[in-house]
mmCIF file of C-alpha atoms in Angstrom:
data_model
loop_
_atom_site.group_PDB
_atom_site.id
_atom_site.type_symbol
_atom_site.label_atom_id
_atom_site.label_comp_id
_atom_site.label_asym_id
_atom_site.label_seq_id
_atom_site.Cartn_x
_atom_site.Cartn_y
_atom_site.Cartn_z
ATOM 1 C CA MET A 1236 -66.985 26.388 118.555
ATOM 2 C CA THR A 1237 -70.477 25.066 118.293
ATOM 3 C CA ILE A 1238 -71.429 21.994 116.285
ATOM 4 C CA ALA A 1239 -74.203 21.561 113.729
ATOM 5 C CA LEU A 1240 -75.548 18.454 115.047
ATOM 6 C CA PRO A 1241 -76.260 17.273 118.606
ATOM 7 C CA TYR A 1242 -73.897 14.639 120.084
ATOM 8 C CA SER A 1243 -74.554 11.918 122.713
ATOM 9 C CA LEU A 1244 -72.575 11.481 125.773
ATOM 10 C CA ALA A 1245 -72.379 8.369 128.000
ATOM 11 C CA ILE A 1246 -70.958 9.355 131.416
ATOM 12 C CA LYS A 1247 -69.489 6.627 133.548
ATOM 13 C CA PRO A 1248 -69.284 8.025 137.139
ATOM 14 C CA VAL A 1249 -67.801 4.896 138.650
ATOM 15 C CA GLY A 1250 -65.999 3.650 135.607
ATOM 16 C CA SER A 1251 -66.087 -0.016 135.260
ATOM 17 C CA SER A 1252 -66.719 -0.783 138.904
ATOM 18 C CA CYS A 1253 -69.897 -3.067 139.067
ATOM 19 C CA ASN A 1254 -71.545 -5.439 141.532
ATOM 20 C CA LEU A 1255 -72.018 -8.004 138.727
ATOM 21 C CA ASP A 1256 -69.378 -10.036 136.797
ATOM 22 C CA CYS A 1257 -71.152 -10.593 133.446
ATOM 23 C CA SER A 1258 -69.064 -13.161 131.584
ATOM 24 C CA TYR A 1259 -69.251 -11.318 128.175
ATOM 25 C CA CYS A 1260 -68.691 -7.745 129.638
ATOM 26 C CA TYR A 1261 -66.360 -5.897 127.267
ATOM 27 C CA TYR A 1262 -65.778 -3.043 129.662
ATOM 28 C CA LEU A 1263 -64.468 -4.591 132.918
ATOM 29 C CA GLN A 1264 -61.019 -4.739 131.285
ATOM 30 C CA HIS A 1265 -61.058 -0.998 130.784
ATOM 31 C CA GLN A 1266 -60.257 1.095 133.857
ATOM 32 C CA PRO A 1267 -58.121 4.164 133.603
ATOM 33 C CA GLY A 1268 -55.776 4.588 136.673
ATOM 34 C CA GLY A 1269 -56.495 6.647 139.681
ATOM 35 C CA GLU A 1270 -59.661 7.341 141.638
ATOM 36 C CA LYS A 1271 -62.660 5.347 140.089
ATOM 37 C CA LYS A 1272 -65.455 7.473 141.356
ATOM 38 C CA MET A 1273 -66.316 10.855 139.924
ATOM 39 C CA ASP A 1274 -65.823 13.822 142.377
ATOM 40 C CA ARG A 1275 -68.030 16.870 142.589
ATOM 41 C CA ALA A 1276 -65.646 19.247 140.773
ATOM 42 C CA THR A 1277 -65.463 16.860 137.761
ATOM 43 C CA ALA A 1278 -69.170 16.399 137.705
ATOM 44 C CA GLU A 1279 -69.743 20.047 137.754
ATOM 45 C CA ALA A 1280 -67.244 20.685 135.025
ATOM 46 C CA LEU A 1281 -68.665 17.902 132.833
ATOM 47 C CA ILE A 1282 -72.289 19.171 133.394
ATOM 48 C CA LYS A 1283 -71.356 22.805 132.490
ATOM 49 C CA ASN A 1284 -69.296 21.762 129.566
ATOM 50 C CA HIS A 1285 -71.901 19.404 128.213
ATOM 51 C CA ILE A 1286 -74.714 21.940 128.419
ATOM 52 C CA GLN A 1287 -72.630 24.798 126.939
ATOM 53 C CA SER A 1288 -71.453 22.588 124.057
ATOM 54 C CA GLN A 1289 -74.993 21.997 122.633
ATOM 55 C CA PRO A 1290 -75.904 23.539 119.305
ATOM 56 C CA GLY A 1291 -77.397 26.934 119.937
ATOM 57 C CA LYS A 1292 -80.962 25.994 118.840
ATOM 58 C CA SER A 1293 -80.999 22.809 120.998
ATOM 59 C CA LYS A 1294 -83.650 23.051 123.849
ATOM 60 C CA GLN A 1295 -83.034 19.773 125.272
ATOM 61 C CA VAL A 1296 -79.775 18.256 126.834
ATOM 62 C CA ASP A 1297 -79.641 14.565 127.498
ATOM 63 C CA PHE A 1298 -77.340 13.129 130.224
ATOM 64 C CA ILE A 1299 -76.813 9.325 130.016
ATOM 65 C CA TRP A 1300 -75.244 7.672 133.163
ATOM 66 C CA HIS A 1301 -73.623 4.458 132.578
ATOM 67 C CA GLY A 1302 -71.235 2.039 133.909
ATOM 68 C CA GLY A 1303 -70.072 -0.438 135.277
ATOM 69 C CA GLU A 1304 -72.988 0.029 137.653
ATOM 70 C CA PRO A 1305 -73.675 3.785 138.081
ATOM 71 C CA LEU A 1306 -75.966 3.319 141.186
ATOM 72 C CA LEU A 1307 -72.910 2.268 143.098
ATOM 73 C CA ILE A 1308 -71.982 5.954 143.492
ATOM 74 C CA GLY A 1309 -75.216 6.492 145.575
ATOM 75 C CA ARG A 1310 -78.267 8.749 145.550
ATOM 76 C CA ASP A 1311 -76.480 11.729 147.057
ATOM 77 C CA PHE A 1312 -74.346 12.083 143.958
ATOM 78 C CA TYR A 1313 -77.374 12.251 141.681
ATOM 79 C CA LYS A 1314 -79.236 14.702 143.921
ATOM 80 C CA ASP A 1315 -76.120 16.808 143.615
ATOM 81 C CA ILE A 1316 -76.178 16.249 139.773
ATOM 82 C CA ILE A 1317 -79.822 17.615 139.624
ATOM 83 C CA THR A 1318 -78.780 20.680 141.681
ATOM 84 C CA LEU A 1319 -75.739 21.200 139.305
ATOM 85 C CA GLN A 1320 -78.006 20.720 136.182
ATOM 86 C CA ASP A 1321 -80.361 23.422 137.471
ATOM 87 C CA LYS A 1322 -77.354 25.775 138.196
ATOM 88 C CA TRP A 1323 -76.075 25.526 134.680
ATOM 89 C CA GLY A 1324 -79.188 24.580 132.757
ATOM 90 C CA GLU A 1325 -79.716 27.997 130.954
ATOM 91 C CA GLY A 1326 -83.383 27.301 130.863
ATOM 92 C CA LYS A 1327 -83.019 24.096 128.651
ATOM 93 C CA CYS A 1328 -84.971 21.033 129.253
ATOM 94 C CA ILE A 1329 -82.533 18.406 130.971
ATOM 95 C CA VAL A 1330 -83.273 14.824 130.560
ATOM 96 C CA ASN A 1331 -81.482 12.174 132.718
ATOM 97 C CA THR A 1332 -81.153 8.560 131.725
ATOM 98 C CA ILE A 1333 -79.466 5.778 133.856
ATOM 99 C CA GLN A 1334 -78.505 2.376 132.502
ATOM 100 C CA THR A 1335 -78.377 -0.187 135.290
ATOM 101 C CA ASN A 1336 -78.531 -3.791 136.027
ATOM 102 C CA GLY A 1337 -81.417 -3.113 138.338
ATOM 103 C CA THR A 1338 -80.178 -5.081 141.386
ATOM 104 C CA LEU A 1339 -79.559 -2.061 143.531
ATOM 105 C CA ILE A 1340 -83.051 -0.444 142.993
ATOM 106 C CA ASN A 1341 -85.119 -0.083 146.244
ATOM 107 C CA LYS A 1342 -88.072 1.959 147.140
ATOM 108 C CA ARG A 1343 -85.918 5.130 147.727
ATOM 109 C CA TRP A 1344 -84.276 4.850 144.322
ATOM 110 C CA ALA A 1345 -87.551 4.177 142.590
ATOM 111 C CA ALA A 1346 -89.069 7.297 144.320
ATOM 112 C CA PHE A 1347 -86.021 9.399 143.471
ATOM 113 C CA PHE A 1348 -86.378 8.294 139.708
ATOM 114 C CA LYS A 1349 -89.967 9.165 139.645
ATOM 115 C CA GLN A 1350 -89.498 12.588 141.407
ATOM 116 C CA HIS A 1351 -86.933 13.737 138.869
ATOM 117 C CA ASN A 1352 -88.513 12.068 135.852
ATOM 118 C CA ILE A 1353 -85.361 9.870 135.268
ATOM 119 C CA MET A 1354 -85.742 7.264 132.655
ATOM 120 C CA VAL A 1355 -84.131 4.049 133.477
ATOM 121 C CA GLY A 1356 -82.646 1.340 131.256
ATOM 122 C CA VAL A 1357 -82.540 -2.110 132.799
ATOM 123 C CA SER A 1358 -80.064 -4.663 131.531
ATOM 124 C CA ILE A 1359 -81.592 -8.189 131.490
ATOM 125 C CA ASP A 1360 -81.073 -11.033 129.066
ATOM 126 C CA GLY A 1361 -84.451 -12.841 129.569
ATOM 127 C CA PRO A 1362 -85.963 -15.402 132.017
ATOM 128 C CA ASN A 1363 -83.884 -16.662 134.816
ATOM 129 C CA LEU A 1364 -82.295 -19.705 132.959
ATOM 130 C CA LEU A 1365 -81.261 -17.549 130.024
ATOM 131 C CA ASN A 1366 -80.249 -14.330 132.027
ATOM 132 C CA ASP A 1367 -78.120 -16.299 134.522
ATOM 133 C CA ILE A 1368 -76.066 -17.916 131.847
ATOM 134 C CA ALA A 1369 -73.841 -14.864 131.888
ATOM 135 C CA ARG A 1370 -75.346 -12.256 134.123
ATOM 136 C CA ILE A 1371 -73.833 -13.411 137.587
ATOM 137 C CA ASP A 1372 -72.606 -11.420 140.586
ATOM 138 C CA CYS A 1373 -69.176 -11.111 141.817
ATOM 139 C CA HIS A 1374 -69.705 -14.108 144.087
ATOM 140 C CA GLY A 1375 -70.926 -16.406 141.139
ATOM 141 C CA LYS A 1376 -74.497 -16.030 142.359
ATOM 142 C CA SER A 1377 -77.634 -15.255 140.318
ATOM 143 C CA SER A 1378 -78.560 -11.674 139.675
ATOM 144 C CA PHE A 1379 -82.079 -12.401 138.092
ATOM 145 C CA GLU A 1380 -84.292 -12.163 141.202
ATOM 146 C CA ARG A 1381 -82.665 -8.786 142.238
ATOM 147 C CA THR A 1382 -83.067 -7.369 138.850
ATOM 148 C CA MET A 1383 -86.706 -8.454 138.669
ATOM 149 C CA ARG A 1384 -87.260 -6.899 142.018
ATOM 150 C CA GLY A 1385 -85.987 -3.533 140.683
ATOM 151 C CA ILE A 1386 -88.190 -3.825 137.752
ATOM 152 C CA ARG A 1387 -91.263 -4.515 139.890
ATOM 153 C CA LEU A 1388 -90.370 -1.376 141.883
ATOM 154 C CA LEU A 1389 -89.999 0.645 138.804
ATOM 155 C CA ARG A 1390 -93.474 -0.430 137.778
ATOM 156 C CA ASP A 1391 -94.966 0.196 141.224
ATOM 157 C CA TYR A 1392 -93.707 3.853 141.175
ATOM 158 C CA ASN A 1393 -94.691 4.366 137.530
ATOM 159 C CA VAL A 1394 -91.122 4.962 136.483
ATOM 160 C CA GLU A 1395 -90.451 5.000 132.783
ATOM 161 C CA PHE A 1396 -87.871 2.238 131.919
ATOM 162 C CA ASN A 1397 -86.799 0.253 128.981
ATOM 163 C CA THR A 1398 -84.839 -2.870 128.584
ATOM 164 C CA LEU A 1399 -81.435 -3.782 127.126
ATOM 165 C CA THR A 1400 -80.846 -7.359 126.262
ATOM 166 C CA VAL A 1401 -77.464 -8.816 125.197
ATOM 167 C CA VAL A 1402 -77.957 -11.736 122.793
ATOM 168 C CA ASN A 1403 -75.136 -14.248 122.855
ATOM 169 C CA ASN A 1404 -74.379 -17.732 121.293
ATOM 170 C CA ARG A 1405 -76.163 -19.465 124.111
ATOM 171 C CA THR A 1406 -79.267 -17.572 124.069
ATOM 172 C CA TYR A 1407 -79.955 -16.640 120.328
ATOM 173 C CA HIS A 1408 -82.259 -19.502 119.791
ATOM 174 C CA SER A 1409 -84.734 -18.204 122.163
ATOM 175 C CA GLY A 1410 -85.897 -14.925 120.575
ATOM 176 C CA LYS A 1411 -89.637 -15.388 120.992
ATOM 177 C CA GLN A 1412 -89.209 -16.535 124.704
ATOM 178 C CA ILE A 1413 -87.141 -13.544 125.503
ATOM 179 C CA TYR A 1414 -89.347 -11.041 123.739
ATOM 180 C CA ASP A 1415 -92.519 -12.622 125.374
ATOM 181 C CA PHE A 1416 -90.759 -12.474 128.874
ATOM 182 C CA LEU A 1417 -89.856 -8.799 128.411
ATOM 183 C CA LYS A 1418 -93.276 -7.824 127.106
ATOM 184 C CA HIS A 1419 -94.919 -9.728 130.078
ATOM 185 C CA ASN A 1420 -92.877 -7.747 132.631
ATOM 186 C CA GLY A 1421 -93.836 -4.414 131.215
ATOM 187 C CA SER A 1422 -91.010 -3.491 128.779
ATOM 188 C CA LEU A 1423 -92.576 -1.307 126.008
ATOM 189 C CA TYR A 1424 -89.160 -0.341 124.611
ATOM 190 C CA MET A 1425 -86.651 -3.153 123.849
ATOM 191 C CA GLN A 1426 -83.015 -2.935 122.685
ATOM 192 C CA PHE A 1427 -81.295 -6.055 121.576
ATOM 193 C CA GLN A 1428 -77.472 -5.808 121.424
ATOM 194 C CA PRO A 1429 -75.610 -8.522 119.648
ATOM 195 C CA CYS A 1430 -72.594 -9.815 121.714
ATOM 196 C CA ILE A 1431 -69.243 -9.793 119.916
ATOM 197 C CA ASP A 1432 -66.633 -10.983 122.381
ATOM 198 C CA HIS A 1433 -63.491 -9.253 121.025
ATOM 199 C CA GLU A 1434 -60.006 -10.429 121.787
ATOM 200 C CA LEU A 1435 -59.140 -6.966 123.193
ATOM 201 C CA ASP A 1436 -61.823 -7.288 125.831
ATOM 202 C CA ARG A 1437 -62.369 -10.922 126.375
ATOM 203 C CA ARG A 1438 -61.948 -11.961 130.060
ATOM 204 C CA PHE A 1439 -62.361 -15.842 129.827
ATOM 205 C CA ASP A 1440 -61.429 -18.502 127.417
ATOM 206 C CA TYR A 1441 -65.098 -18.963 126.191
ATOM 207 C CA ASP A 1442 -65.960 -16.766 123.213
ATOM 208 C CA TRP A 1443 -69.599 -15.603 123.563
ATOM 209 C CA SER A 1444 -69.828 -14.113 120.143
ATOM 210 C CA LEU A 1445 -72.737 -14.667 117.789
ATOM 211 C CA SER A 1446 -72.316 -15.745 114.244
ATOM 212 C CA GLY A 1447 -74.224 -13.880 111.663
ATOM 213 C CA GLU A 1448 -76.543 -16.723 111.116
ATOM 214 C CA GLN A 1449 -77.380 -16.866 114.883
ATOM 215 C CA TRP A 1450 -78.079 -13.044 114.899
ATOM 216 C CA GLY A 1451 -80.306 -13.403 112.014
ATOM 217 C CA THR A 1452 -82.186 -16.322 113.421
ATOM 218 C CA PHE A 1453 -82.870 -14.266 116.618
ATOM 219 C CA LEU A 1454 -84.016 -11.128 114.790
ATOM 220 C CA CYS A 1455 -86.442 -13.096 112.648
ATOM 221 C CA ASP A 1456 -87.933 -14.712 115.632
ATOM 222 C CA VAL A 1457 -88.428 -11.631 117.519
ATOM 223 C CA PHE A 1458 -89.766 -9.929 114.400
ATOM 224 C CA ASP A 1459 -92.478 -12.578 114.018
ATOM 225 C CA ALA A 1460 -93.474 -12.245 117.515
ATOM 226 C CA TRP A 1461 -93.578 -8.428 117.321
ATOM 227 C CA CYS A 1462 -95.737 -8.517 114.031
ATOM 228 C CA GLN A 1463 -98.254 -10.826 115.500
ATOM 229 C CA ARG A 1464 -99.855 -8.180 117.689
ATOM 230 C CA ASP A 1465 -97.423 -5.592 118.953
ATOM 231 C CA VAL A 1466 -96.526 -3.170 116.035
ATOM 232 C CA GLY A 1467 -97.267 0.279 117.132
ATOM 233 C CA LYS A 1468 -97.537 -0.900 120.844
ATOM 234 C CA ILE A 1469 -93.911 -2.108 121.665
ATOM 235 C CA TYR A 1470 -91.043 -0.275 120.405
ATOM 236 C CA VAL A 1471 -88.215 -2.578 119.232
ATOM 237 C CA GLN A 1472 -85.322 -0.295 118.612
ATOM 238 C CA PHE A 1473 -83.900 -2.093 115.566
ATOM 239 C CA PHE A 1474 -87.151 -2.572 113.803
ATOM 240 C CA GLU A 1475 -88.342 0.980 114.390
ATOM 241 C CA ASN A 1476 -84.905 2.296 113.041
ATOM 242 C CA CYS A 1477 -85.302 0.136 109.908
ATOM 243 C CA LEU A 1478 -88.775 1.892 109.449
ATOM 244 C CA MET A 1479 -87.244 5.221 109.834
ATOM 245 C CA ILE A 1480 -84.699 4.554 107.352
ATOM 246 C CA LEU A 1481 -87.080 3.230 104.807
ATOM 247 C CA LEU A 1482 -89.146 6.429 105.359
ATOM 248 C CA GLY A 1483 -86.132 8.423 104.190
ATOM 249 C CA ARG A 1484 -84.916 9.585 107.723
ATOM 250 C CA PRO A 1485 -81.527 9.195 109.135
ATOM 251 C CA SER A 1486 -80.652 6.115 111.286
ATOM 252 C CA GLN A 1487 -81.067 6.860 115.033
ATOM 253 C CA MET A 1488 -78.798 3.966 115.926
ATOM 254 C CA CYS A 1489 -74.972 4.759 115.455
ATOM 255 C CA HIS A 1490 -74.334 1.232 114.250
ATOM 256 C CA HIS A 1491 -76.509 1.842 111.083
ATOM 257 C CA ALA A 1492 -75.690 5.407 110.297
ATOM 258 C CA GLN A 1493 -73.420 6.278 107.323
ATOM 259 C CA THR A 1494 -70.766 7.846 109.608
ATOM 260 C CA CYS A 1495 -70.198 7.824 113.587
ATOM 261 C CA GLY A 1496 -68.429 9.950 115.943
ATOM 262 C CA GLN A 1497 -71.536 11.623 117.633
ATOM 263 C CA GLN A 1498 -71.509 9.024 120.516
ATOM 264 C CA LEU A 1499 -68.895 10.263 123.011
ATOM 265 C CA MET A 1500 -68.105 8.483 126.298
ATOM 266 C CA ALA A 1501 -66.691 10.252 129.408
ATOM 267 C CA GLU A 1502 -64.891 8.531 132.213
ATOM 268 C CA ALA A 1503 -64.913 9.247 136.022
ATOM 269 C CA GLN A 1504 -62.023 11.655 135.881
ATOM 270 C CA GLY A 1505 -63.361 13.469 132.777
ATOM 271 C CA GLN A 1506 -61.451 11.569 130.183
ATOM 272 C CA VAL A 1507 -63.484 11.602 126.835
ATOM 273 C CA TYR A 1508 -63.235 8.809 124.221
ATOM 274 C CA SER A 1509 -64.492 8.664 120.577
ATOM 275 C CA CYS A 1510 -67.033 5.909 121.461
ATOM 276 C CA ASP A 1511 -68.153 3.669 124.371
ATOM 277 C CA HIS A 1512 -66.983 0.727 122.447
ATOM 278 C CA PHE A 1513 -63.470 2.281 121.891
ATOM 279 C CA GLY A 1514 -62.576 3.258 125.481
ATOM 280 C CA TYR A 1515 -58.723 2.644 124.691
ATOM 281 C CA ASP A 1516 -55.947 5.131 125.166
ATOM 282 C CA SER A 1517 -55.442 5.605 121.441
ATOM 283 C CA TYR A 1518 -59.131 6.780 121.205
ATOM 284 C CA GLN A 1519 -58.938 9.343 124.003
ATOM 285 C CA ILE A 1520 -59.793 12.752 122.440
ATOM 286 C CA GLY A 1521 -59.641 15.086 125.476
ATOM 287 C CA ASN A 1522 -60.626 15.689 129.031
ATOM 288 C CA ALA A 1523 -64.018 17.537 129.812
ATOM 289 C CA ARG A 1524 -62.568 19.260 132.854
ATOM 290 C CA HIS A 1525 -60.532 21.563 130.695
ATOM 291 C CA GLN A 1526 -61.516 21.087 127.073
ATOM 292 C CA SER A 1527 -64.574 21.885 125.336
ATOM 293 C CA LEU A 1528 -66.784 18.903 124.256
ATOM 294 C CA ALA A 1529 -67.924 20.831 121.181
ATOM 295 C CA ASP A 1530 -64.318 21.278 120.050
ATOM 296 C CA MET A 1531 -63.667 17.470 120.710
ATOM 297 C CA VAL A 1532 -66.572 16.483 118.454
ATOM 298 C CA VAL A 1533 -65.199 18.417 115.524
ATOM 299 C CA SER A 1534 -61.558 17.714 116.161
ATOM 300 C CA PRO A 1535 -59.553 16.284 113.316
ATOM 301 C CA ALA A 1536 -59.083 12.922 115.154
ATOM 302 C CA GLN A 1537 -62.792 12.538 116.024
ATOM 303 C CA VAL A 1538 -63.980 13.555 112.418
ATOM 304 C CA GLN A 1539 -61.628 11.003 111.088
ATOM 305 C CA PHE A 1540 -62.966 8.456 113.509
ATOM 306 C CA GLY A 1541 -66.405 9.190 112.231
ATOM 307 C CA GLN A 1542 -65.715 9.350 108.613
ATOM 308 C CA SER A 1543 -63.543 6.136 108.561
ATOM 309 C CA LYS A 1544 -66.743 4.060 109.163
ATOM 310 C CA HIS A 1545 -67.939 4.899 105.552
ATOM 311 C CA ASN A 1546 -64.446 5.223 103.993
ATOM 312 C CA SER A 1547 -63.450 1.712 105.188
ATOM 313 C CA LEU A 1548 -66.330 -0.157 103.516
ATOM 314 C CA CYS A 1549 -65.364 -3.187 101.738
ATOM 315 C CA ARG A 1550 -66.516 -3.827 98.152
ATOM 316 C CA GLU A 1551 -69.123 -6.364 99.304
ATOM 317 C CA CYS A 1552 -70.802 -3.682 101.488
ATOM 318 C CA LYS A 1553 -70.645 -1.104 98.776
ATOM 319 C CA SER A 1554 -72.414 -3.342 96.240
ATOM 320 C CA CYS A 1555 -75.048 -4.630 98.704
ATOM 321 C CA ASP A 1556 -78.730 -3.786 98.155
ATOM 322 C CA PHE A 1557 -78.966 -3.429 102.008
ATOM 323 C CA LEU A 1558 -76.261 -0.900 102.488
ATOM 324 C CA PRO A 1559 -78.702 2.032 103.117
ATOM 325 C CA LEU A 1560 -80.268 -0.106 106.117
ATOM 326 C CA CYS A 1561 -76.925 -1.422 107.509
ATOM 327 C CA ASN A 1562 -73.980 0.953 106.342
ATOM 328 C CA GLY A 1563 -71.690 -1.935 107.380
ATOM 329 C CA GLY A 1564 -72.700 -1.967 111.074
ATOM 330 C CA CYS A 1565 -70.483 -1.061 113.898
ATOM 331 C CA PRO A 1566 -66.742 -0.730 112.819
ATOM 332 C CA LYS A 1567 -65.598 -2.676 115.821
ATOM 333 C CA ASN A 1568 -67.653 -5.617 114.588
ATOM 334 C CA ARG A 1569 -65.905 -5.616 111.164
ATOM 335 C CA THR A 1570 -63.624 -8.755 111.758
ATOM 336 C CA LEU A 1571 -64.097 -10.995 108.813
ATOM 337 C CA ALA A 1572 -61.486 -10.889 106.120
ATOM 338 C CA THR A 1573 -62.413 -10.103 102.411
ATOM 339 C CA ALA A 1574 -60.619 -10.208 99.194
ATOM 340 C CA ASP A 1575 -59.922 -6.429 99.131
ATOM 341 C CA THR A 1576 -58.420 -6.435 102.641
ATOM 342 C CA LEU A 1577 -61.081 -4.304 104.063
ATOM 343 C CA PRO A 1578 -62.874 -6.289 106.736
ATOM 344 C CA LEU A 1579 -66.590 -7.236 106.673
ATOM 345 C CA ASN A 1580 -68.948 -7.088 109.544
ATOM 346 C CA GLN A 1581 -69.135 -10.410 111.457
ATOM 347 C CA LEU A 1582 -72.862 -10.142 111.617
ATOM 348 C CA CYS A 1583 -73.327 -9.518 107.875
ATOM 349 C CA GLN A 1584 -74.979 -12.856 107.070
ATOM 350 C CA GLY A 1585 -77.560 -12.291 109.956
ATOM 351 C CA TYR A 1586 -78.587 -8.769 108.708
ATOM 352 C CA LYS A 1587 -79.019 -10.098 105.087
ATOM 353 C CA MET A 1588 -81.195 -12.883 106.696
ATOM 354 C CA PHE A 1589 -83.300 -10.376 108.430
ATOM 355 C CA PHE A 1590 -83.676 -7.956 105.682
ATOM 356 C CA ASN A 1591 -84.617 -10.666 103.117
ATOM 357 C CA TYR A 1592 -87.228 -11.964 105.627
ATOM 358 C CA ALA A 1593 -88.717 -8.880 107.095
ATOM 359 C CA LEU A 1594 -88.589 -6.313 104.217
ATOM 360 C CA PRO A 1595 -91.937 -7.381 102.531
ATOM 361 C CA ARG A 1596 -93.694 -6.599 105.869
ATOM 362 C CA LEU A 1597 -91.567 -3.582 106.698
ATOM 363 C CA LEU A 1598 -92.314 -1.972 103.305
ATOM 364 C CA LYS A 1599 -96.069 -2.632 103.772
ATOM 365 C CA MET A 1600 -95.803 -0.838 107.105
ATOM 366 C CA VAL A 1601 -93.978 2.029 105.261
ATOM 367 C CA ASP A 1602 -96.658 2.368 102.645
ATOM 368 C CA VAL A 1603 -99.470 2.415 105.381
ATOM 369 C CA MET A 1604 -97.683 5.061 107.291
ATOM 370 C CA LYS A 1605 -97.226 7.333 104.072
ATOM 371 C CA ALA A 1606 -100.859 6.905 103.621
ATOM 372 C CA GLY A 1607 -101.475 8.431 107.035
ATOM 373 C CA TYR A 1608 -102.387 5.225 108.900
ATOM 374 C CA PRO A 1609 -100.637 3.622 111.951
ATOM 375 C CA ALA A 1610 -98.185 0.854 110.997
ATOM 376 C CA GLN A 1611 -99.994 -1.917 112.699
ATOM 377 C CA TYR A 1612 -102.746 -1.835 109.949
ATOM 378 C CA TYR A 1613 -100.201 -3.033 107.434
ATOM 379 C CA SER A 1614 -101.828 -6.393 107.141
ATOM 380 C CA LEU A 1615 -105.053 -4.852 105.846
ATOM 381 C CA PHE A 1616 -103.562 -3.179 102.917
#
């Protein structure tokens, strides 16, 4: 069976194994039993399955290597991956992305990324004092200098990279500082992920979760810094996604799409789950070693999972002016009780703060773009 729309697949070749011990990590609690590292047979089955499950007209297949820390498995694994992708590629364009904490990147890794056009996502939470609040290694030591060394090597070898920053309740007040730091260190594509420290995943007594007001404060501060001189020059995922929605295009972020279910996650032994944030036994929808990923995406369980995002919107969401921009956010973040028993997103207040604050400028950008001009000229209109 083929599917009408492409899906995303985050592959975790070492499961939750990691050389860091980030205090807010939601994934270190989740590790299916057995061998943690992916073997060659599973890798080949997954690659073949993923390529052959793409829609017929799809010319590009994206592989997203995630963790834990995916570099722990070593370069030889990824050299083999390139060979297997060539074997099963069917002439399609294969794109590899690796999400890493950057601490293991050396010259050999950087040269390998460049040679094979691998895009690298680096997880870093800002300058040293902010990053090391939560991102420490397994011995309680700072990860910052090692991550920065990795970024410098990526820049030296002209490797395309972006940054992923988790915003928690001890860093939210430093939005401009974090943005300026990332910009200064060459990040032209920034993703900011709000920290929601769920009880199912929490590993320590301290709760790192943001309040809605804190998330809104952070977004507004970063938006001001971005608007001053960087519109059209630096890609901030959430802001660009808002612009695309206002232009009438579908959300590229699953958090703010009407439905979900297109963002699958595969573990080291081939187990496939409905979503990276729902890596629990009850959300396993199959195994890529002997089941078609295309069939999993359209299975009743996965379709129900995706549709439930829209079907479980509370009355407050349904009547909200900002629903098309937010769509209730990630279902896992719907933790606030409401009068109609259906929960509200924990970050709702923050999204409302941001939309009220930013929409006048965002709408000007949309008008400029519709007129055929780059968005950065919005202030001239």
